[in-house]
Coordinates of C-alpha atoms and ligand atoms in Angstrom, one line a residue:
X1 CA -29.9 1.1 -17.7
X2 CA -26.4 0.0 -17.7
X3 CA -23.7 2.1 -18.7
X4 CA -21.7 1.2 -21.8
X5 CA -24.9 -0.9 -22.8
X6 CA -23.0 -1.9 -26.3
X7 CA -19.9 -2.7 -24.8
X8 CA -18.4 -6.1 -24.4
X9 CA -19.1 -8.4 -21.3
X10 CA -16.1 -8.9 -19.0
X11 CA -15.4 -12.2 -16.8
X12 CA -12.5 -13.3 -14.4
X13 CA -12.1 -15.4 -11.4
X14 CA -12.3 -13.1 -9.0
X15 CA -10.9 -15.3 -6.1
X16 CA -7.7 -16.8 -5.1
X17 CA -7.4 -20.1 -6.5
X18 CA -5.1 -23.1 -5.9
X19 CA -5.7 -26.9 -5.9
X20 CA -6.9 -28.1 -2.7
X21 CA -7.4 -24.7 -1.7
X22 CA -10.0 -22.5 -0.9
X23 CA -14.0 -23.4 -0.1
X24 CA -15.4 -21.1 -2.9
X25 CA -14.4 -20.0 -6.0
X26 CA -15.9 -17.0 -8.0
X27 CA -16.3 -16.5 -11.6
X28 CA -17.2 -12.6 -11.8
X29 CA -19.0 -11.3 -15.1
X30 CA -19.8 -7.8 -16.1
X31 CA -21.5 -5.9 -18.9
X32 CA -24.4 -6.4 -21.0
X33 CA -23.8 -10.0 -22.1
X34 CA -23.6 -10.9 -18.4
X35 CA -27.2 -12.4 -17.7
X36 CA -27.6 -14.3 -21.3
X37 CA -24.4 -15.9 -20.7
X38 CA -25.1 -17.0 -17.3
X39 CA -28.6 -17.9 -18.8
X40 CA -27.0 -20.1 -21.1
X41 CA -24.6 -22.2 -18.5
X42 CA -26.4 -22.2 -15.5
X43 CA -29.3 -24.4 -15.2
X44 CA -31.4 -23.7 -11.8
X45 CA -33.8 -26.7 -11.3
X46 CA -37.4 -26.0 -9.6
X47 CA -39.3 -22.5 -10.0
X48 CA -35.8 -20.2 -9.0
X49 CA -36.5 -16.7 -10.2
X50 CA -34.2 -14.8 -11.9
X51 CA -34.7 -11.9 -10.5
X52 CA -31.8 -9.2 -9.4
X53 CA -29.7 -10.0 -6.2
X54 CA -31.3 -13.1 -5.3
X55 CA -29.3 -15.9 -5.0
X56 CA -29.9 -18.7 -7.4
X57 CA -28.9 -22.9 -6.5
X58 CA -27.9 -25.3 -9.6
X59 CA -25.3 -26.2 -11.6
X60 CA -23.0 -25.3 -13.7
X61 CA -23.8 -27.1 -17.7
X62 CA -21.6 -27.0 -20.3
X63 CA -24.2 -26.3 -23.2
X64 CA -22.2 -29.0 -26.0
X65 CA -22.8 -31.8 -24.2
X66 CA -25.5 -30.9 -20.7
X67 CA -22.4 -32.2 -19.0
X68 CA -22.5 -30.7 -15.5
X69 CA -19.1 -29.0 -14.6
X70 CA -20.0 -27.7 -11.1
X71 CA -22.4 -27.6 -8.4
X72 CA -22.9 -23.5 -7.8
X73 CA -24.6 -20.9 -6.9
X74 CA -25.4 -17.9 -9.2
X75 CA -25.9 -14.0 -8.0
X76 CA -27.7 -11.6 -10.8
X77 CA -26.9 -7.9 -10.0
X78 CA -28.6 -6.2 -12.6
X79 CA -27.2 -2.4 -13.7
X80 CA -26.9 -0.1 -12.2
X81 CA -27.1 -1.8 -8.8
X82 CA -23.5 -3.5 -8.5
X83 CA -20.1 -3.0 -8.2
X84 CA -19.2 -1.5 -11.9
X85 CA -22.8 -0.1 -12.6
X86 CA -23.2 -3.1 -15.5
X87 CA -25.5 -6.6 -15.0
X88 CA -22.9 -8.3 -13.0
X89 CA -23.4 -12.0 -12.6
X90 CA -21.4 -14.1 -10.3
X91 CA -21.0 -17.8 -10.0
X92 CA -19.7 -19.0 -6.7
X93 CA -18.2 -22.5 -7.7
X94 CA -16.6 -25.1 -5.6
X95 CA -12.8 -24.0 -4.2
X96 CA -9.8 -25.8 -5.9
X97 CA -8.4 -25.8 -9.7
X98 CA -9.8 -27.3 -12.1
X99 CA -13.7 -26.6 -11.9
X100 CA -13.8 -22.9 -11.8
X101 CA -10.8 -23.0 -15.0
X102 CA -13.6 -25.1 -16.8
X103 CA -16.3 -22.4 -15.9
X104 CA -14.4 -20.0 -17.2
X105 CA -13.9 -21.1 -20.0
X106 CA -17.4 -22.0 -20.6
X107 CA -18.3 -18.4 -20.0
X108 CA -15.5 -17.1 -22.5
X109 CA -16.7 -19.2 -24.9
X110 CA -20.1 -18.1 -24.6
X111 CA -19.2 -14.7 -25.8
X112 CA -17.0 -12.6 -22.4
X113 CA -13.7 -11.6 -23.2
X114 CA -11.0 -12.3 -20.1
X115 CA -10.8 -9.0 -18.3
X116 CA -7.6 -7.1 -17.5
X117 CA -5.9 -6.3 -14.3
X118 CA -8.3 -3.9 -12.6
X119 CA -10.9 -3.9 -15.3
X120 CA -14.2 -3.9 -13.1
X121 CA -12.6 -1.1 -10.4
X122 CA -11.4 0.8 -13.9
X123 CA -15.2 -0.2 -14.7
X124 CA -16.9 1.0 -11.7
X125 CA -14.8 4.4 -11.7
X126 CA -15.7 5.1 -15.2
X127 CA -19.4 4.5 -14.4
X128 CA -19.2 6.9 -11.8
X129 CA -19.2 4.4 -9.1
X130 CA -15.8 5.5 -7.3
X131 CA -13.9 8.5 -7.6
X132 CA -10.0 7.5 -8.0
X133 CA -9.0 7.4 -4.5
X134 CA -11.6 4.9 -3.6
X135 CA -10.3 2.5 -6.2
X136 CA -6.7 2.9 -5.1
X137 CA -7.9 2.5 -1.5
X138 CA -9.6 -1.2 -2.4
X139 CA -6.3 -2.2 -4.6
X140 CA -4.4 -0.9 -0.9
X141 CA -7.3 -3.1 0.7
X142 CA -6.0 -6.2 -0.9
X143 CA -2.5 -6.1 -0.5
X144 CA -2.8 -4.6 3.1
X145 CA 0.1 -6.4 5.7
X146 CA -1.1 -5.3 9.3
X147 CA -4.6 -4.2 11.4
X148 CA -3.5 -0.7 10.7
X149 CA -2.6 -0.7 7.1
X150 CA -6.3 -2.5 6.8
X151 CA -8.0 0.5 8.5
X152 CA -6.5 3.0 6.7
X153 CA -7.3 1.1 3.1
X154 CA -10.6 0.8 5.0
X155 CA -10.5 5.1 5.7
X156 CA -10.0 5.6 1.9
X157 CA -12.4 3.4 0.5
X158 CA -15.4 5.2 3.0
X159 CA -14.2 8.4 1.3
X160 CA -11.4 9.9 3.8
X161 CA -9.2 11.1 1.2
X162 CA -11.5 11.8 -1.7
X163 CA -13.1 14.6 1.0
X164 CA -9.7 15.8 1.7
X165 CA -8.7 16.3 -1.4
X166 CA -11.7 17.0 -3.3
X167 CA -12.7 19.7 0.0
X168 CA -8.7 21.3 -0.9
X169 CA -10.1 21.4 -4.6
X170 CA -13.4 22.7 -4.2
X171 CA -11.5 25.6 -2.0
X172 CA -9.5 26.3 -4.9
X173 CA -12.4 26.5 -6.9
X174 CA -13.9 29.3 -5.0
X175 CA -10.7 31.3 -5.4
X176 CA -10.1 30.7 -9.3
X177 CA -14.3 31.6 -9.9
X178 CA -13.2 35.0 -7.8
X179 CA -9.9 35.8 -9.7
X180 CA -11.7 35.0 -13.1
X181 CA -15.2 37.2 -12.4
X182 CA -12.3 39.8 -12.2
X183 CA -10.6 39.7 -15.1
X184 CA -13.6 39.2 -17.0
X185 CA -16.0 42.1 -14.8
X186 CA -13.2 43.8 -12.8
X187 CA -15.9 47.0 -13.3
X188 CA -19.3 45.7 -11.8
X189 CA -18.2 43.6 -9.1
X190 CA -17.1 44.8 -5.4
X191 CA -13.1 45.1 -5.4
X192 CA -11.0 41.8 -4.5
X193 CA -9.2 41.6 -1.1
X194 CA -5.8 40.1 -2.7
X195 CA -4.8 39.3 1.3
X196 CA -7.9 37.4 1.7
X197 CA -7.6 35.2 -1.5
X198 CA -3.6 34.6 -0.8
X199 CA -4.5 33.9 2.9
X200 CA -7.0 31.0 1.7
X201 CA -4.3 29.7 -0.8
X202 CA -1.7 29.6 1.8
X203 CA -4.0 27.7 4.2
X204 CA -4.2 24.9 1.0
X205 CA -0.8 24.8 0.5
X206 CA -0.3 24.3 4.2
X207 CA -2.4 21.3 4.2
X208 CA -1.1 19.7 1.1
X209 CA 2.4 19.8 2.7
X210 CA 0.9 18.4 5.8
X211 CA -0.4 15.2 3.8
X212 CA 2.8 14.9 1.8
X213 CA 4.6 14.7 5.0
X214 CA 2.2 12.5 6.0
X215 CA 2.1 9.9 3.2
X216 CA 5.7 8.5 4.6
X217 CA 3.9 6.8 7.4
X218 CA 1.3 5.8 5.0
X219 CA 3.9 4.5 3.0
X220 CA 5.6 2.3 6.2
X221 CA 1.9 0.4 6.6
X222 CA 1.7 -0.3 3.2
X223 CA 4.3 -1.5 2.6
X224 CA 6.6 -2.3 5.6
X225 CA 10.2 -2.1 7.0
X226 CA 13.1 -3.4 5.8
X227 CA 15.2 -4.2 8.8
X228 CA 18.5 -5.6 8.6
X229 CA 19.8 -7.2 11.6
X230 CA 23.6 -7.2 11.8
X231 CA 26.1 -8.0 14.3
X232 CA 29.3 -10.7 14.7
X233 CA 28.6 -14.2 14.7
X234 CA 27.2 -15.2 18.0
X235 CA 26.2 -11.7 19.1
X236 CA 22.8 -13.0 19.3
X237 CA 21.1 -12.0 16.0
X238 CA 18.3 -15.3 15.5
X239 CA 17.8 -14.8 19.1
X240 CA 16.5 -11.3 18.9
X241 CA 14.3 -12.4 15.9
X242 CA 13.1 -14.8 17.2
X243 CA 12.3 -12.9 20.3
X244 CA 10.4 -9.9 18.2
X245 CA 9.0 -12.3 16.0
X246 CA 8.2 -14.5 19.4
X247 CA 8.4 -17.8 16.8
X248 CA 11.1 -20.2 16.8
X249 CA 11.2 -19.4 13.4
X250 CA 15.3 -18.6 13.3
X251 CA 17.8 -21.5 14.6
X252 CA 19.6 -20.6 17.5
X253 CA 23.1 -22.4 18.0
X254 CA 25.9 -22.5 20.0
X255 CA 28.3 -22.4 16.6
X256 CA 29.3 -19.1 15.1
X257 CA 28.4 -18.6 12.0
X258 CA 25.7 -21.1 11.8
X259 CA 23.3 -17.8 10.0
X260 CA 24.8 -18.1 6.5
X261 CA 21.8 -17.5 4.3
X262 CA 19.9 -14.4 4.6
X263 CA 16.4 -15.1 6.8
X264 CA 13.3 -13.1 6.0
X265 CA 10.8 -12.8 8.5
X266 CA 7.5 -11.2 8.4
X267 CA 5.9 -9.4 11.5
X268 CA 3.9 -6.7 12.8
X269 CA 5.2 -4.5 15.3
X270 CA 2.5 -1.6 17.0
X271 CA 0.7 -2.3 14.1
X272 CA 4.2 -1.4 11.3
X273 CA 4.8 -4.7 9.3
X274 CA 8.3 -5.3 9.1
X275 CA 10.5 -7.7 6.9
X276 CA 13.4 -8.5 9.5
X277 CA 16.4 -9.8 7.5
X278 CA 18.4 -12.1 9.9
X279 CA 22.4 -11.8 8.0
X280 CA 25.4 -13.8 8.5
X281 CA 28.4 -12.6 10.7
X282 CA 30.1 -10.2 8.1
X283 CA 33.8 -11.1 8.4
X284 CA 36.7 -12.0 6.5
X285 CA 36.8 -15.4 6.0
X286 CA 37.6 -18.1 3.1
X287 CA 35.3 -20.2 3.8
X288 CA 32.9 -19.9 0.3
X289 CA 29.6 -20.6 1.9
X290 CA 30.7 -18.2 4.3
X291 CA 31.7 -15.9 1.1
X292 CA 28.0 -16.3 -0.2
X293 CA 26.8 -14.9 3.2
X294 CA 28.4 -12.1 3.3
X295 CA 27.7 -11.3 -0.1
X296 CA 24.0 -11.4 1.3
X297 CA 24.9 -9.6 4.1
X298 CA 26.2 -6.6 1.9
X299 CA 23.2 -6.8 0.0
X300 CA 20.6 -6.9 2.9
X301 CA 22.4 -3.5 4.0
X302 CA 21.7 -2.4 0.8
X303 CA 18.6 -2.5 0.8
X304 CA 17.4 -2.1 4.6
X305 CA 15.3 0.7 5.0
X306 CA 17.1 0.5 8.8
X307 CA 19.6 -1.4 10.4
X308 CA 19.9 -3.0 14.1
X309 CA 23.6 -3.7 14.8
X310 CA 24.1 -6.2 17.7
X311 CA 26.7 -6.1 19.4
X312 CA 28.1 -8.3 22.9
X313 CA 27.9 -6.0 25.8
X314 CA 30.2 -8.8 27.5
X315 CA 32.9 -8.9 24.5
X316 CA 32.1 -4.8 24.8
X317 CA 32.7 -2.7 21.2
X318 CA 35.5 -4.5 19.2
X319 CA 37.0 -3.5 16.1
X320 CA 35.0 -6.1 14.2
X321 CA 32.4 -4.3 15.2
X322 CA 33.6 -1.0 14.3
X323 CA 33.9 -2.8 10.8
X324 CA 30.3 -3.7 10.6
X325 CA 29.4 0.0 11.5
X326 CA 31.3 1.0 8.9
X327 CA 29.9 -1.3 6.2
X328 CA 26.5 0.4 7.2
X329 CA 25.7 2.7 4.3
X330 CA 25.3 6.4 5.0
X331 CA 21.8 7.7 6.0
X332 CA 20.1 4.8 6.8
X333 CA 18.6 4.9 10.6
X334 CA 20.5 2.8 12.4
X335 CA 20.6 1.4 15.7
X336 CA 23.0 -0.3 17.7
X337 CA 22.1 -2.5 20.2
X338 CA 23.8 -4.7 23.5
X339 CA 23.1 -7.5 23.6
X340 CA 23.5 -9.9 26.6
X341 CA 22.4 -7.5 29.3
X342 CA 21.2 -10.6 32.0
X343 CA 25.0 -11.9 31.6
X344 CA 26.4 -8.9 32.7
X345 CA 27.2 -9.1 36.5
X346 CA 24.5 -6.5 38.3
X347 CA 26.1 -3.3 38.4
X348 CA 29.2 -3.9 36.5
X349 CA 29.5 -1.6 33.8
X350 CA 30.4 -3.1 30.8
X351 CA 34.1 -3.1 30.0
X352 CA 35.1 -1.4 26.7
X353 CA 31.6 -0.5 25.4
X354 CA 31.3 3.0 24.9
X355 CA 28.4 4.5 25.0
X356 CA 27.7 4.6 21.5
X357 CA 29.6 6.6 18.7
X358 CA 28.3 9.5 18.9
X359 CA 25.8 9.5 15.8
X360 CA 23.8 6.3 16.6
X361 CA 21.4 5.6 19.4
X362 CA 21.7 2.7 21.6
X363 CA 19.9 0.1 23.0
X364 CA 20.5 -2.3 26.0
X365 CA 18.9 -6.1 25.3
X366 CA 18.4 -9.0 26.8
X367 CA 17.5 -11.4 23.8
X368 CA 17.2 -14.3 26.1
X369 CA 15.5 -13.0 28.7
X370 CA 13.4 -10.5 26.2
X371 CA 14.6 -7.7 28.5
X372 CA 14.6 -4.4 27.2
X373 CA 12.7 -5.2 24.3
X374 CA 10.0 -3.1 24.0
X375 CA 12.7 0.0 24.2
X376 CA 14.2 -1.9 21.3
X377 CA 11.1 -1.5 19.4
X378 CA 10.0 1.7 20.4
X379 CA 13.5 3.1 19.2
X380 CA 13.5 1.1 15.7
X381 CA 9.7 2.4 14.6
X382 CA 11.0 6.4 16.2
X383 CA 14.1 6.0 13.8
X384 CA 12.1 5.3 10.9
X385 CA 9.0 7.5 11.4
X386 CA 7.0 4.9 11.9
X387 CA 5.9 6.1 15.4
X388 CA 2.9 8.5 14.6
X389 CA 1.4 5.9 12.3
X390 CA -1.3 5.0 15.0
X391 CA -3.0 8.6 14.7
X392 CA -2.6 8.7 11.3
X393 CA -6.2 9.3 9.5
X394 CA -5.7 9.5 5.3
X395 CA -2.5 8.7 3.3
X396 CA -1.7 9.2 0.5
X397 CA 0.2 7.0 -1.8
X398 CA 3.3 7.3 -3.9
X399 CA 1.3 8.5 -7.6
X400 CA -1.2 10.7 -4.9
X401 CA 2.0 12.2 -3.0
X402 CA 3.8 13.3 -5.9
X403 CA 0.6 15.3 -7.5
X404 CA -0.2 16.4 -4.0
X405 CA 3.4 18.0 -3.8
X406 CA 3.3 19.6 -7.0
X407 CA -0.2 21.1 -6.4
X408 CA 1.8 22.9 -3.6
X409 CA 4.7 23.8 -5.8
X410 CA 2.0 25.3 -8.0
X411 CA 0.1 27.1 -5.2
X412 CA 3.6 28.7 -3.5
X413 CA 4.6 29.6 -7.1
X414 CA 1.3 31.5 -7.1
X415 CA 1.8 33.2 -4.5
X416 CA 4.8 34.5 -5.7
X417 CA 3.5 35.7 -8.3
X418 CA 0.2 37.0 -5.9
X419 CA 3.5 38.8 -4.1
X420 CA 4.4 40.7 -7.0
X421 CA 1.4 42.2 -6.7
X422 CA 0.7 41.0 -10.8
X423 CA -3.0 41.0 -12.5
X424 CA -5.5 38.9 -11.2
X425 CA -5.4 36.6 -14.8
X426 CA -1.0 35.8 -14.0
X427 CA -2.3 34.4 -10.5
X428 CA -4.8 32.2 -12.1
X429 CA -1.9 30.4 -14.1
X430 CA -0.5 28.4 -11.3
X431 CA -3.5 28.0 -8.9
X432 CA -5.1 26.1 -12.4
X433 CA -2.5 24.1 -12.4
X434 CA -3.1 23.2 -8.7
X435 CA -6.9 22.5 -9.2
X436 CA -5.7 19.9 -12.1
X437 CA -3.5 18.2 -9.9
X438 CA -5.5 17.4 -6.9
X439 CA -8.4 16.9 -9.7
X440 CA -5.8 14.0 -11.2
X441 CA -5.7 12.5 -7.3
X442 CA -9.7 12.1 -7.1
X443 CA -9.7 11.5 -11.2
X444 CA -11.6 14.3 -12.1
X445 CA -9.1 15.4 -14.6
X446 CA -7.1 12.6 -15.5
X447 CA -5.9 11.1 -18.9
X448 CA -6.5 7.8 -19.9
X449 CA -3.2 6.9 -19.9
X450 CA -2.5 7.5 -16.3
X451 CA -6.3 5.1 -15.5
X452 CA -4.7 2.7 -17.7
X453 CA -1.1 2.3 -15.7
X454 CA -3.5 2.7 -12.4
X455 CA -5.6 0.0 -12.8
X456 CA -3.2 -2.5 -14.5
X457 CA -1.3 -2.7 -11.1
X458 CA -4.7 -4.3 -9.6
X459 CA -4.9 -8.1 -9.5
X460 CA -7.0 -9.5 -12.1
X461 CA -10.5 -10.0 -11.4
X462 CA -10.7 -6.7 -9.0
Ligands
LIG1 P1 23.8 -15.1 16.0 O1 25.0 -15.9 15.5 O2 24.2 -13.7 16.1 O3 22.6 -15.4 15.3 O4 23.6 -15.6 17.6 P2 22.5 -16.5 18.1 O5 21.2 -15.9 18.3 O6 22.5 -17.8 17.4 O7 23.0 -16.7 19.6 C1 24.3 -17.2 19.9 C2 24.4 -17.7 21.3 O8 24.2 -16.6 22.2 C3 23.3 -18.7 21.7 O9 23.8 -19.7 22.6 C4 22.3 -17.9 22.4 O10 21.5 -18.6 23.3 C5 23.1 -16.9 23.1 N1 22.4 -15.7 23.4 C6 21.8 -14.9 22.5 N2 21.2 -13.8 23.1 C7 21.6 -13.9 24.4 C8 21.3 -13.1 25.6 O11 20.6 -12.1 25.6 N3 21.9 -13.5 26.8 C9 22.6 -14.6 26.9 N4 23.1 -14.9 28.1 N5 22.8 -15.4 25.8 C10 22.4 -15.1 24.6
LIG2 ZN1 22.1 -16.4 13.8

């Protein structure tokens, strides 16, 4: 027996689709409708059974007209076996455009409504299927950018973080049923060791902060690295792209100034993904293509999340490149780096470089040679934090991170209180507040607002 058995039936493409793309194309249904509709379009020559998760061979019939709209294959899951607990039926259609539209649109017309952004995961959670960290963890699945931002989605949708969380929760729990049977029974129950129940909601807190401190690595595999690369013209910016990106995806030239748009590039470093933005030469100039770089240039730096600033260990640290370090904006990591290391005569020390101001690391390259550059690398991803991602076993994301926090707001506040050496019933105030904040994480306590805004950032058909 399905949940929401008088509910309406739901149906999306469920697949990426593009013309002259893709090998298969699925129409996904859900709900109680699902079967009769699929009934009603899909005709299965010979004996087939419909029978649940068996795979069934025909085609696709438009039911005005028999006309056959695709060759396909249909899958009945009947409730509560499948992904949102309803009969799910999907039809796995041809790849491309225009045939899969068309079967869609048969199956709205045959009575599904189009389904929302997220509306099988919101399905599936509300049936029981998932708790809310497992749904987050599959949205995290799809829009994962590296090997390591895949295995943590991966960690979260086996469960990692609902037992961390829901394990911090149940702990919590145990303390509140102790603190209440007092209030209520203080008289025939064995006395309360205050120390004990402060020591176990310490411990909590202590974890919580550990997994909010955490969640910023989390944070770098989900969603990446802004790197700006700045530096003079000619310094040898494309050239160190292309040599961490090891793609002649940059052109390198002889000309200064031959950068003048801002180049995005996509790459994975020790398993971080990065967007390196490639700038050009920031300098005054009246040139207004030139104008238009540096306007990107400006902007690049606004928005870096770190910044690489090349310099020429040959030309050593000029005052256009004291400029650029100034244009840097405060507290973002930044790295300077010589560049041109092979050119330098052996054991000349370069003229007029010092050895770096005295607030930013430095880093000696070869971008030709490639010299040097897994330093380079090692320092970028320690500037930004991103070093301990590869250990990194749960984390959380931005809406889990910010209850997380105030669960331990709420638990130190406690304490406090606990401190003041209160009544049992003013210590249960704040831990309550706790418990419904890690219970908003997992989605045991959470309004339908918040699933609403959760599950309208998945993609449609998920
Ligand atoms: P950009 O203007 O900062 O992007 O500089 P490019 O990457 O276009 O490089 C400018 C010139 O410097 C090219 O001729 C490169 O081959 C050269 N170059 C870049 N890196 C190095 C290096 O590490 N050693 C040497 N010897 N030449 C380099
Ligand atoms: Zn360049």
């Amino acid at each position: 027996i399905g949940a929401n058995p008088n509910g309406d039936t739901i149906a999306a493409i469920a697949t990426a689709v593009a013309a002259g793309a893709g090998s298969v194309a699925i129409v996904r249904l859900s709900g109680p409708q699902a079967e009769a509709i699929g009934r009603r379009l899909f005709v299965a020559p010979g004996s087939q059974a419909w029978e649940s998760h068996r795979v069934l061979y025909g085609h696709v019939v438009d039911p005005a007209d028999g006309r056959r709209v695709d060759e396909a294959l249909l899958l009945l899951m009947r409730a509560p076996r499948s992904f949102t607990r309803e009969d799910v039926v999907e039809l796995h259609c041809h790849g491309g455009l225009v045939a899969v539209r068309q079967v869609l649109e048969l199956v709205l017309a045959a009575g599904a409504r189009l389904a929302g952004a997220g509306e099988f995961s919101q399905r599936a959670f509300l049936n029981g299927r998932l708790d809310l960290t497992r749904a987050e963890a599959i949205a995290e699945m799809v829009a994962a950018r590296s090997r390591r931002a895949a295995e943590l989605a991966m960690a979260g949708i086996d469960g990692g973080l609902q037992r961390r969380i829901g394990g911090l929760r149940e702990r919590l729990l145990d303390q509140l049923a102790e603190l209440e049977a007092r209030v209520d029974f203080e008289e025939d129950l064995p006395p309360l060791d205050g120390a004990l129940v402060r020591a176990e909601l310490e411990a909590v807190r202590g974890e919580l902060e550990r997994l909010v401190a955490e969640s910023r690595q989390g944070e770098l595999l989900r969603e990446g690295l802004r790197v700006a690369i700045v530096g003079r013209p000619n310094v040898g910016k494309s050239s160190l792209l292309n040599l961490l990106s090891r793609r002649e995806r940059a052109i390198v030239t002889d000309l200064p100034g031959t950068t003048r748009d801002l180049l995005e590039s996509d790459l994975v470093l020790d398993g971080v993904p990065l967007t390196l933005l490639d700038t050009a030469g920031i300098r005054p100039t009246d040139d207004r293509v030139e104008l238009l770089g540096i306007e990107r240039s400006r902007q690049a730096l606004a928005g870096a999340d770190a910044v690489l600033l090349l310099f020429d260990l040959l030309a050593g640290w000029t005052a256009a490149d004291r400029e650029l370090r100034a244009l840097v904006p405060e507290g973002v990591p930044l790295l300077l780096v010589g560049n041109k290391l092979d050119a330098l005569p052996p054991g000349a020390a370069p003229a007029g470089v010092p050895s770096a101001p005295p607030e930013a690391p430095l880093a000696r390259i070869s971008a030709l040679t490639g010299a040097g550059r897994d330093d380079l690398v090692a320092a970028l991803l320690g500037l930004c934090g991103a070093g301990e991602v590869q250990g990194l076993q749960v984390a959380l994301n931005g809406r889990q991170r910010e209850l997380a926090a105030a669960a331990a707001t709420s638990l130190e506040r406690a304490l406090e209180t606990a401190a003041l050496g209160l009544p049992w019933d003013f210590w249960t105030i704040d831990l309550r507040a706790a418990i419904a904040g890690l219970g908003a994480i997992t989605g045991e306590e959470v309004s339908e607002a918040v699933l609403e805004r959760i599950f309208s950032r998945f993609c449609i058909g998920k």
